[in-house]
Amino acid sequence: MNNVFEEIKIPKIPLQKQNETIELINPIENQILEISNSILPPQDIIDNVFAQHFGFDIENADKKKRELVHYASLEDLANVELKFDISLKYRYIFLNYIKNPSNIEWIELGKLVDVKGGKRLPKGQNITEEKTDYKYIRVDDLSWSGVFDLENIKYISEENHNAIKNYIAKENDILLTIVGATVGKCGLVPAELDGENITENFARLIIKDKDNYLPEYVNYCLQSKTSVYQIDEYKGRGSQGKLALFRIKKVKMPKIGKTQQQEIVDEIKAELDKQEPLKQQITTERNKIDKIIEQCIMTAQ
């Protein structure tokens, strides 16, 4: 079989011109790196806001996790009893570095939401890129930052939709991944995906107490370390870990009033918004590099 990379053609440019182009690009790449380093990951922003409000010891929790879990040997992880022991270690981290230092009341998720599953397509049926009236939300459509990729949503036929029509998501539901390496990834369903079918690898969390709990607050709780350590405790330890629906209901989150919930949501959104100009600046700098390369190719011809 031929190597496809061997067939790729690139412009033939004199070495001196290549060096001149690199000299122009290097300062821009350094600028991009500097800007990138100043951008905070969404989970860090969420954790910082929660820590400020509740006094969580996130730094030492992460340190303890590395000590107790990541240094475990593969032989240890293969032992069923030790797998259970690792789950207990996650509970230890949650209790000693998250829950106990907070001195606040906590509430189980099952008291706030109804938890439902998704549905796989009928055997032999597949998704399609051809647009139909029925979107099919997959785990791949959701980023770790909780944003759905609306540009690459796939579709299903009317026949397949009718077969799984009871397994949909509504706006402001929370979709939580429950199978595989992405267990715990979650996001708030936007209006664009209201009423669409969901994969069996999602759990659908329906806020049933909207008078007292904001969907945005519950979603941020699930994205934060307050829930991450609990989910790590409840999921299986294999490469294909699974989070049972009934265990989702056991996840605890801070029980606070709606006013403070809104404060937390607003603070997180404000910090996330601050990152956008930086991301746009990176895009602008990358466009500069593209133009330099285009100019190099044109002048070399």
mmCIF file of C-alpha atoms in Angstrom:
data_model
loop_
_atom_site.group_PDB
_atom_site.id
_atom_site.type_symbol
_atom_site.label_atom_id
_atom_site.label_comp_id
_atom_site.label_asym_id
_atom_site.label_seq_id
_atom_site.Cartn_x
_atom_site.Cartn_y
_atom_site.Cartn_z
ATOM 1 C CA MET A 1 0.000 0.000 0.000
ATOM 2 C CA ASN A 2 1.353 3.419 -0.964
ATOM 3 C CA ASN A 3 2.010 5.946 1.768
ATOM 4 C CA VAL A 4 -0.509 8.729 1.172
ATOM 5 C CA PHE A 5 1.912 11.287 2.591
ATOM 6 C CA GLU A 6 4.381 10.509 -0.184
ATOM 7 C CA GLU A 7 1.828 11.761 -2.704
ATOM 8 C CA ILE A 8 1.314 15.140 -1.045
ATOM 9 C CA LYS A 9 2.867 17.987 -3.022
ATOM 10 C CA ILE A 10 4.322 21.092 -1.369
ATOM 11 C CA PRO A 11 5.630 24.294 -2.963
ATOM 12 C CA LYS A 12 9.287 24.244 -3.992
ATOM 13 C CA ILE A 13 10.738 27.364 -2.421
ATOM 14 C CA PRO A 14 14.410 28.434 -2.303
ATOM 15 C CA LEU A 15 16.076 27.854 1.055
ATOM 16 C CA GLN A 16 16.839 31.540 1.561
ATOM 17 C CA LYS A 17 13.176 32.413 1.060
ATOM 18 C CA GLN A 18 12.173 29.671 3.520
ATOM 19 C CA ASN A 19 14.506 31.104 6.156
ATOM 20 C CA GLU A 20 13.192 34.623 5.602
ATOM 21 C CA THR A 21 9.635 33.360 6.018
ATOM 22 C CA ILE A 22 10.491 31.474 9.209
ATOM 23 C CA GLU A 23 12.063 34.622 10.653
ATOM 24 C CA LEU A 24 8.802 36.464 10.056
ATOM 25 C CA ILE A 25 6.680 33.679 11.548
ATOM 26 C CA ASN A 26 8.695 32.895 14.694
ATOM 27 C CA PRO A 27 7.830 36.111 16.604
ATOM 28 C CA ILE A 28 4.153 35.590 15.822
ATOM 29 C CA GLU A 29 4.268 31.994 17.068
ATOM 30 C CA ASN A 30 5.931 33.183 20.269
ATOM 31 C CA GLN A 31 3.154 35.724 20.687
ATOM 32 C CA ILE A 32 0.536 33.003 20.169
ATOM 33 C CA LEU A 33 2.236 30.813 22.783
ATOM 34 C CA GLU A 34 2.297 33.677 25.277
ATOM 35 C CA ILE A 35 -1.405 34.386 24.747
ATOM 36 C CA SER A 36 -2.274 30.671 24.951
ATOM 37 C CA ASN A 37 -0.519 30.373 28.299
ATOM 38 C CA SER A 38 -2.678 33.171 29.684
ATOM 39 C CA ILE A 39 -5.943 31.414 28.775
ATOM 40 C CA LEU A 40 -7.484 29.509 31.669
ATOM 41 C CA PRO A 41 -9.197 26.152 30.990
ATOM 42 C CA PRO A 42 -12.957 26.329 31.706
ATOM 43 C CA GLN A 43 -12.730 23.764 34.526
ATOM 44 C CA ASP A 44 -10.050 25.832 36.276
ATOM 45 C CA ILE A 45 -12.330 28.861 36.130
ATOM 46 C CA ILE A 46 -15.272 26.873 37.486
ATOM 47 C CA ASP A 47 -13.176 25.325 40.265
ATOM 48 C CA ASN A 48 -11.715 28.696 41.274
ATOM 49 C CA VAL A 49 -15.155 30.262 41.641
ATOM 50 C CA PHE A 50 -16.472 27.306 43.649
ATOM 51 C CA ALA A 51 -13.379 27.320 45.862
ATOM 52 C CA GLN A 52 -13.824 31.034 46.589
ATOM 53 C CA HIS A 53 -17.463 30.561 47.562
ATOM 54 C CA PHE A 54 -17.124 27.347 49.564
ATOM 55 C CA GLY A 55 -13.509 27.089 50.723
ATOM 56 C CA PHE A 56 -12.659 23.900 48.831
ATOM 57 C CA ASP A 57 -9.003 22.828 48.952
ATOM 58 C CA ILE A 58 -8.711 22.021 45.249
ATOM 59 C CA GLU A 59 -4.916 22.254 45.092
ATOM 60 C CA ASN A 60 -4.315 19.672 47.812
ATOM 61 C CA ALA A 61 -7.161 17.500 46.517
ATOM 62 C CA ASP A 62 -5.415 17.230 43.156
ATOM 63 C CA LYS A 63 -2.089 16.599 44.862
ATOM 64 C CA LYS A 64 -3.579 13.803 46.960
ATOM 65 C CA LYS A 65 -5.186 12.283 43.870
ATOM 66 C CA ARG A 66 -1.798 12.063 42.178
ATOM 67 C CA GLU A 67 -0.301 10.459 45.260
ATOM 68 C CA LEU A 68 -3.068 7.914 45.828
ATOM 69 C CA VAL A 69 -4.080 7.009 42.302
ATOM 70 C CA HIS A 70 -1.681 7.892 39.527
ATOM 71 C CA TYR A 71 1.267 6.234 41.218
ATOM 72 C CA ALA A 72 -0.601 2.928 41.507
ATOM 73 C CA SER A 73 0.976 0.148 39.446
ATOM 74 C CA LEU A 74 -0.778 -1.599 36.586
ATOM 75 C CA GLU A 75 -0.634 -4.788 38.654
ATOM 76 C CA ASP A 76 -2.538 -3.038 41.433
ATOM 77 C CA LEU A 77 -5.166 -1.769 39.008
ATOM 78 C CA ALA A 78 -5.731 -5.300 37.727
ATOM 79 C CA ASN A 79 -6.734 -6.463 41.195
ATOM 80 C CA VAL A 80 -10.494 -6.236 41.760
ATOM 81 C CA GLU A 81 -10.162 -5.523 45.470
ATOM 82 C CA LEU A 82 -7.678 -2.745 44.826
ATOM 83 C CA LYS A 83 -9.963 -1.252 42.188
ATOM 84 C CA PHE A 84 -12.528 -0.892 44.943
ATOM 85 C CA ASP A 85 -9.833 0.532 47.186
ATOM 86 C CA ILE A 86 -9.101 3.234 44.602
ATOM 87 C CA SER A 87 -12.786 4.189 44.645
ATOM 88 C CA LEU A 88 -12.508 4.599 48.415
ATOM 89 C CA LYS A 89 -9.517 6.864 47.868
ATOM 90 C CA TYR A 90 -11.603 9.135 45.661
ATOM 91 C CA ARG A 91 -14.217 9.250 48.421
ATOM 92 C CA TYR A 92 -11.485 10.148 50.908
ATOM 93 C CA ILE A 93 -10.360 13.032 48.686
ATOM 94 C CA PHE A 94 -13.911 14.314 48.238
ATOM 95 C CA LEU A 95 -14.732 14.175 51.939
ATOM 96 C CA ASN A 96 -11.470 15.609 53.273
ATOM 97 C CA TYR A 97 -10.671 18.264 50.679
ATOM 98 C CA ILE A 98 -14.048 19.210 49.208
ATOM 99 C CA LYS A 99 -17.060 18.443 51.400
ATOM 100 C CA ASN A 100 -15.764 18.730 54.966
ATOM 101 C CA PRO A 101 -13.817 22.020 54.566
ATOM 102 C CA SER A 102 -16.875 23.717 53.057
ATOM 103 C CA ASN A 103 -19.036 23.743 56.209
ATOM 104 C CA ILE A 104 -22.184 23.952 54.076
ATOM 105 C CA GLU A 105 -25.187 21.723 53.541
ATOM 106 C CA TRP A 106 -25.088 19.303 50.613
ATOM 107 C CA ILE A 107 -27.929 17.721 48.658
ATOM 108 C CA GLU A 108 -28.072 14.579 46.524
ATOM 109 C CA LEU A 109 -28.602 15.142 42.820
ATOM 110 C CA GLY A 110 -31.485 12.673 42.802
ATOM 111 C CA LYS A 111 -33.559 15.162 44.800
ATOM 112 C CA LEU A 112 -33.070 17.830 42.146
ATOM 113 C CA VAL A 113 -33.272 15.944 38.864
ATOM 114 C CA ASP A 114 -34.892 13.037 37.098
ATOM 115 C CA VAL A 115 -32.301 10.807 35.425
ATOM 116 C CA LYS A 116 -33.137 9.089 32.138
ATOM 117 C CA GLY A 117 -31.077 7.204 29.564
ATOM 118 C CA GLY A 118 -30.539 7.589 25.848
ATOM 119 C CA LYS A 119 -31.082 4.968 23.157
ATOM 120 C CA ARG A 120 -28.881 3.284 20.582
ATOM 121 C CA LEU A 121 -30.072 3.087 17.003
ATOM 122 C CA PRO A 122 -31.794 -0.112 15.862
ATOM 123 C CA LYS A 123 -29.358 -2.868 14.882
ATOM 124 C CA GLY A 124 -27.824 -2.275 11.469
ATOM 125 C CA GLN A 125 -28.884 1.377 11.314
ATOM 126 C CA ASN A 126 -26.434 4.263 11.136
ATOM 127 C CA ILE A 127 -26.241 8.011 11.460
ATOM 128 C CA THR A 128 -25.795 10.137 8.351
ATOM 129 C CA GLU A 129 -24.294 13.493 7.427
ATOM 130 C CA GLU A 130 -27.204 14.115 5.071
ATOM 131 C CA LYS A 131 -29.559 16.590 6.711
ATOM 132 C CA THR A 132 -32.946 15.296 7.831
ATOM 133 C CA ASP A 133 -35.495 16.647 10.294
ATOM 134 C CA TYR A 134 -33.935 14.575 13.077
ATOM 135 C CA LYS A 135 -30.592 15.268 14.719
ATOM 136 C CA TYR A 136 -28.790 12.616 16.779
ATOM 137 C CA ILE A 137 -26.656 13.952 19.644
ATOM 138 C CA ARG A 138 -23.477 11.930 20.208
ATOM 139 C CA VAL A 139 -20.799 12.084 22.889
ATOM 140 C CA ASP A 140 -18.378 13.383 20.235
ATOM 141 C CA ASP A 141 -20.606 16.433 19.794
ATOM 142 C CA LEU A 142 -19.886 17.588 23.348
ATOM 143 C CA SER A 143 -16.563 19.121 24.405
ATOM 144 C CA TRP A 144 -15.019 18.808 27.863
ATOM 145 C CA SER A 145 -15.791 22.500 28.330
ATOM 146 C CA GLY A 146 -19.504 21.680 28.068
ATOM 147 C CA VAL A 147 -20.135 23.143 24.607
ATOM 148 C CA PHE A 148 -22.022 21.276 21.880
ATOM 149 C CA ASP A 149 -20.522 21.358 18.379
ATOM 150 C CA LEU A 150 -23.546 22.360 16.334
ATOM 151 C CA GLU A 151 -21.591 22.447 13.068
ATOM 152 C CA ASN A 152 -20.905 18.703 12.963
ATOM 153 C CA ILE A 153 -24.160 17.254 14.281
ATOM 154 C CA LYS A 154 -25.215 14.044 12.531
ATOM 155 C CA TYR A 155 -28.715 12.992 11.506
ATOM 156 C CA ILE A 156 -30.999 9.951 11.457
ATOM 157 C CA SER A 157 -33.894 8.902 9.258
ATOM 158 C CA GLU A 158 -37.537 9.406 10.187
ATOM 159 C CA GLU A 159 -37.851 5.633 10.601
ATOM 160 C CA ASN A 160 -35.013 5.542 13.120
ATOM 161 C CA HIS A 161 -36.366 8.587 14.906
ATOM 162 C CA ASN A 162 -39.733 6.897 15.345
ATOM 163 C CA ALA A 163 -37.995 3.851 16.820
ATOM 164 C CA ILE A 164 -36.257 5.918 19.533
ATOM 165 C CA LYS A 165 -38.525 8.980 19.706
ATOM 166 C CA ASN A 166 -38.969 8.703 23.475
ATOM 167 C CA TYR A 167 -35.253 9.238 24.049
ATOM 168 C CA ILE A 168 -34.759 12.932 23.453
ATOM 169 C CA ALA A 169 -33.220 15.949 25.172
ATOM 170 C CA LYS A 170 -34.968 19.223 25.899
ATOM 171 C CA GLU A 171 -33.492 22.695 26.226
ATOM 172 C CA ASN A 172 -31.789 23.194 29.623
ATOM 173 C CA ASP A 173 -31.565 19.469 30.282
ATOM 174 C CA ILE A 174 -28.056 18.338 31.187
ATOM 175 C CA LEU A 175 -26.436 15.557 29.167
ATOM 176 C CA LEU A 176 -23.819 13.548 31.067
ATOM 177 C CA THR A 177 -21.611 10.892 29.468
ATOM 178 C CA ILE A 178 -21.804 7.571 31.277
ATOM 179 C CA VAL A 179 -19.636 5.150 29.273
ATOM 180 C CA GLY A 180 -15.984 4.957 28.272
ATOM 181 C CA ALA A 181 -13.039 7.295 28.667
ATOM 182 C CA THR A 182 -15.238 10.397 28.668
ATOM 183 C CA VAL A 183 -17.411 9.475 31.663
ATOM 184 C CA GLY A 184 -18.393 12.675 33.448
ATOM 185 C CA LYS A 185 -18.322 15.018 30.464
ATOM 186 C CA CYS A 186 -21.475 17.138 30.592
ATOM 187 C CA GLY A 187 -23.223 20.115 29.039
ATOM 188 C CA LEU A 188 -26.434 22.114 29.075
ATOM 189 C CA VAL A 189 -28.643 21.398 26.053
ATOM 190 C CA PRO A 190 -29.016 24.549 23.902
ATOM 191 C CA ALA A 191 -32.208 25.636 22.150
ATOM 192 C CA GLU A 192 -30.799 24.408 18.828
ATOM 193 C CA LEU A 193 -30.914 20.804 20.100
ATOM 194 C CA ASP A 194 -34.287 20.942 21.835
ATOM 195 C CA GLY A 195 -36.285 17.775 21.150
ATOM 196 C CA GLU A 196 -33.450 15.871 19.440
ATOM 197 C CA ASN A 197 -32.553 12.200 19.963
ATOM 198 C CA ILE A 198 -29.610 11.247 22.188
ATOM 199 C CA THR A 199 -27.168 8.329 22.182
ATOM 200 C CA GLU A 200 -27.336 5.599 24.813
ATOM 201 C CA ASN A 201 -23.965 6.838 26.089
ATOM 202 C CA PHE A 202 -25.643 9.901 27.566
ATOM 203 C CA ALA A 203 -27.701 10.230 30.719
ATOM 204 C CA ARG A 204 -30.350 12.930 30.529
ATOM 205 C CA LEU A 205 -30.719 14.999 33.694
ATOM 206 C CA ILE A 206 -34.013 16.879 33.904
ATOM 207 C CA ILE A 207 -34.180 19.630 36.517
ATOM 208 C CA LYS A 208 -37.402 19.005 38.422
ATOM 209 C CA ASP A 209 -37.032 21.775 41.012
ATOM 210 C CA LYS A 210 -36.497 24.805 38.767
ATOM 211 C CA ASP A 211 -38.058 27.070 41.367
ATOM 212 C CA ASN A 212 -35.051 26.501 43.612
ATOM 213 C CA TYR A 213 -32.249 25.324 41.319
ATOM 214 C CA LEU A 214 -30.828 26.941 38.193
ATOM 215 C CA PRO A 215 -29.915 24.484 35.407
ATOM 216 C CA GLU A 216 -26.705 26.474 34.806
ATOM 217 C CA TYR A 217 -25.693 26.093 38.451
ATOM 218 C CA VAL A 218 -26.318 22.332 38.476
ATOM 219 C CA ASN A 219 -24.365 21.994 35.225
ATOM 220 C CA TYR A 220 -21.391 23.917 36.614
ATOM 221 C CA CYS A 221 -21.510 21.779 39.756
ATOM 222 C CA LEU A 222 -21.217 18.662 37.614
ATOM 223 C CA GLN A 223 -18.291 20.170 35.696
ATOM 224 C CA SER A 224 -16.476 21.159 38.877
ATOM 225 C CA LYS A 225 -14.217 19.057 41.080
ATOM 226 C CA THR A 226 -17.093 18.891 43.589
ATOM 227 C CA SER A 227 -18.621 16.265 41.296
ATOM 228 C CA VAL A 228 -15.570 14.976 39.417
ATOM 229 C CA TYR A 229 -14.189 13.151 42.457
ATOM 230 C CA GLN A 230 -17.587 11.648 43.241
ATOM 231 C CA ILE A 231 -18.044 10.439 39.672
ATOM 232 C CA ASP A 232 -14.537 8.975 39.749
ATOM 233 C CA GLU A 233 -15.598 7.057 42.860
ATOM 234 C CA TYR A 234 -18.789 5.703 41.316
ATOM 235 C CA LYS A 235 -17.611 4.727 37.845
ATOM 236 C CA GLY A 236 -15.874 1.427 37.090
ATOM 237 C CA ARG A 237 -12.092 1.341 36.981
ATOM 238 C CA GLY A 238 -11.654 -0.372 33.622
ATOM 239 C CA SER A 239 -10.800 1.334 30.340
ATOM 240 C CA GLN A 240 -14.518 1.205 29.566
ATOM 241 C CA GLY A 241 -15.770 2.627 32.832
ATOM 242 C CA LYS A 242 -19.507 3.003 33.249
ATOM 243 C CA LEU A 243 -21.556 5.276 35.460
ATOM 244 C CA ALA A 244 -24.864 3.646 36.433
ATOM 245 C CA LEU A 245 -27.910 5.909 36.310
ATOM 246 C CA PHE A 246 -28.814 5.188 39.927
ATOM 247 C CA ARG A 247 -25.338 6.274 41.039
ATOM 248 C CA ILE A 248 -25.724 9.646 39.346
ATOM 249 C CA LYS A 249 -28.524 10.364 41.795
ATOM 250 C CA LYS A 250 -26.079 9.885 44.689
ATOM 251 C CA VAL A 251 -23.752 12.676 43.570
ATOM 252 C CA LYS A 252 -23.872 15.498 46.109
ATOM 253 C CA MET A 253 -23.654 19.222 45.431
ATOM 254 C CA PRO A 254 -23.727 22.375 47.560
ATOM 255 C CA LYS A 255 -27.249 23.197 48.716
ATOM 256 C CA ILE A 256 -27.458 26.977 48.464
ATOM 257 C CA GLY A 257 -30.088 29.598 47.723
ATOM 258 C CA LYS A 258 -30.965 30.740 44.240
ATOM 259 C CA THR A 259 -29.359 34.145 44.772
ATOM 260 C CA GLN A 260 -25.958 32.629 45.493
ATOM 261 C CA GLN A 261 -26.424 30.171 42.629
ATOM 262 C CA GLN A 262 -26.934 33.110 40.278
ATOM 263 C CA GLU A 263 -23.852 34.851 41.681
ATOM 264 C CA ILE A 264 -21.757 31.765 40.965
ATOM 265 C CA VAL A 265 -23.168 31.397 37.451
ATOM 266 C CA ASP A 266 -22.564 35.086 36.694
ATOM 267 C CA GLU A 267 -18.995 34.988 38.012
ATOM 268 C CA ILE A 268 -18.136 31.909 35.965
ATOM 269 C CA LYS A 269 -19.660 33.362 32.800
ATOM 270 C CA ALA A 270 -17.811 36.655 33.329
ATOM 271 C CA GLU A 271 -14.479 34.846 33.655
ATOM 272 C CA LEU A 272 -15.218 32.673 30.615
ATOM 273 C CA ASP A 273 -16.099 35.795 28.614
ATOM 274 C CA LYS A 274 -12.708 37.296 29.488
ATOM 275 C CA GLN A 275 -11.052 34.431 27.625
ATOM 276 C CA GLU A 276 -12.832 35.157 24.339
ATOM 277 C CA PRO A 277 -10.784 38.249 23.295
ATOM 278 C CA LEU A 278 -7.629 36.227 23.928
ATOM 279 C CA LYS A 279 -8.899 33.401 21.712
ATOM 280 C CA GLN A 280 -9.815 35.926 19.026
ATOM 281 C CA GLN A 281 -6.347 37.433 19.271
ATOM 282 C CA ILE A 282 -4.838 33.999 18.649
ATOM 283 C CA THR A 283 -7.038 33.605 15.568
ATOM 284 C CA THR A 284 -5.863 36.999 14.309
ATOM 285 C CA GLU A 285 -2.208 36.060 14.803
ATOM 286 C CA ARG A 286 -2.693 32.722 13.041
ATOM 287 C CA ASN A 287 -4.268 34.542 10.106
ATOM 288 C CA LYS A 288 -1.122 36.659 9.910
ATOM 289 C CA ILE A 289 0.949 33.491 9.593
ATOM 290 C CA ASP A 290 -1.329 32.203 6.823
ATOM 291 C CA LYS A 291 -0.888 35.445 4.882
ATOM 292 C CA ILE A 292 2.891 35.324 5.276
ATOM 293 C CA ILE A 293 2.976 31.766 3.929
ATOM 294 C CA GLU A 294 0.651 32.656 1.042
ATOM 295 C CA GLN A 295 2.845 35.622 0.159
ATOM 296 C CA CYS A 296 5.934 33.429 0.306
ATOM 297 C CA ILE A 297 4.411 30.927 -2.120
ATOM 298 C CA MET A 298 3.208 33.621 -4.516
ATOM 299 C CA THR A 299 6.556 35.406 -4.707
ATOM 300 C CA ALA A 300 8.410 32.127 -5.183
ATOM 301 C CA GLN A 301 6.474 31.216 -8.312
#
